[in-house]
Amino acid sequence: MYYKFSGFSQRLTGSAPAPAYCPQGLRPGVPSQPQPMIFATPTKVASHSGEAVQYLGANRVPDLQRLFQRSDGVPVHLKRGVPDKLLYRTTMALTIGGTLYCLVALYMASQPRKR
């Protein structure tokens, strides 16, 4: 006897050999007609788009490479000065504050209620 999982009763039920080897209605095989494309719009290739994109800003990559590759003993996440220090210290303060808040919440949850 063959069994298959019944989605209705959520149990194994007896079945014929074919449905037991093709669970949940899946059937092997290739569809006779290909499915139509949902978005059948032509794509535009970058080389056919005409002129290249013009950027308004200057190339700052060489300057930033010099800044970050300088060996002055400062960690890379603090190399840009005051904004990096402010962001780092704010992140650390929020992390420590959140940890303390979680510990206080766990302590309060572990204490029995006074009636």
XYZ file of C-alpha atoms in Angstrom:
115
model
C 0.000 0.000 0.000
C 1.141 3.536 -0.734
C 0.770 6.590 1.477
C 0.799 10.319 0.923
C 0.415 13.341 3.171
C -3.084 14.790 3.158
C -3.156 18.566 3.342
C -6.765 18.457 4.508
C -6.482 16.077 7.471
C -2.755 16.687 8.112
C -2.143 12.923 8.249
C -0.829 10.146 6.084
C -3.580 8.578 4.008
C -3.644 5.629 1.644
C -3.277 6.391 -2.039
C -2.478 4.955 -5.439
C 1.166 4.611 -6.540
C 1.191 7.623 -8.897
C 0.002 10.275 -6.375
C 2.317 8.822 -3.709
C 5.362 9.464 -5.912
C 4.167 12.933 -7.006
C 3.337 14.675 -3.703
C 1.054 17.683 -3.433
C -0.058 17.503 -7.042
C 3.370 18.104 -8.588
C 3.756 16.333 -11.900
C 7.026 15.697 -13.749
C 7.282 16.884 -17.308
C 7.663 19.938 -19.481
C 4.686 22.186 -20.254
C 3.517 21.956 -23.847
C 3.371 25.741 -24.340
C 6.037 28.119 -22.985
C 4.795 30.712 -20.553
C 4.533 34.246 -21.996
C 7.026 36.797 -20.717
C 5.600 39.195 -18.183
C 7.859 42.120 -19.006
C 8.610 41.765 -22.704
C 10.033 45.244 -23.161
C 13.391 45.542 -24.900
C 16.343 46.438 -22.730
C 18.703 49.278 -23.502
C 22.391 48.421 -23.663
C 24.747 50.975 -22.126
C 26.851 51.208 -25.290
C 23.774 52.175 -27.350
C 22.539 54.834 -24.963
C 24.384 57.685 -26.620
C 26.662 59.957 -24.666
C 28.327 58.941 -21.428
C 27.104 60.093 -18.028
C 28.690 63.346 -16.871
C 29.491 63.671 -13.181
C 29.475 67.113 -11.634
C 31.860 66.379 -8.761
C 35.616 65.958 -8.779
C 37.318 62.596 -8.382
C 38.179 62.366 -4.675
C 39.418 58.763 -4.686
C 43.172 59.551 -4.812
C 42.832 62.008 -1.904
C 40.891 59.489 0.183
C 43.404 56.747 -0.634
C 46.232 58.966 0.617
C 44.249 59.766 3.771
C 43.342 56.185 4.655
C 46.698 54.626 3.720
C 48.747 57.048 5.823
C 50.421 55.201 8.712
C 49.874 57.588 11.614
C 48.627 55.077 14.196
C 44.985 56.208 14.009
C 42.427 53.428 13.372
C 40.866 53.557 9.919
C 37.375 54.201 11.313
C 38.608 57.428 12.969
C 40.832 58.829 10.177
C 38.441 61.584 9.042
C 38.563 63.486 12.311
C 35.789 64.919 14.478
C 32.747 63.536 12.578
C 34.130 59.998 12.832
C 34.882 60.418 16.540
C 31.380 61.766 17.160
C 29.763 58.907 15.249
C 31.941 56.310 17.001
C 31.265 57.659 20.483
C 27.522 57.984 19.826
C 27.405 54.395 18.613
C 29.303 53.168 21.669
C 27.048 55.145 24.027
C 23.895 53.748 22.414
C 25.323 50.219 22.531
C 26.257 50.449 26.208
C 22.950 52.131 27.061
C 20.966 49.443 25.225
C 22.913 46.695 26.970
C 22.239 48.232 30.374
C 18.550 48.683 29.515
C 18.287 45.002 28.522
C 20.007 43.882 31.717
C 17.665 46.010 33.860
C 14.635 44.666 31.969
C 15.839 41.085 32.505
C 16.407 41.758 36.211
C 12.929 43.233 36.610
C 11.369 40.327 34.683
C 13.141 37.790 36.909
C 11.759 39.240 40.166
C 8.351 38.016 41.390
C 5.542 40.553 41.619
C 4.674 41.902 45.057
C 0.995 41.541 45.914
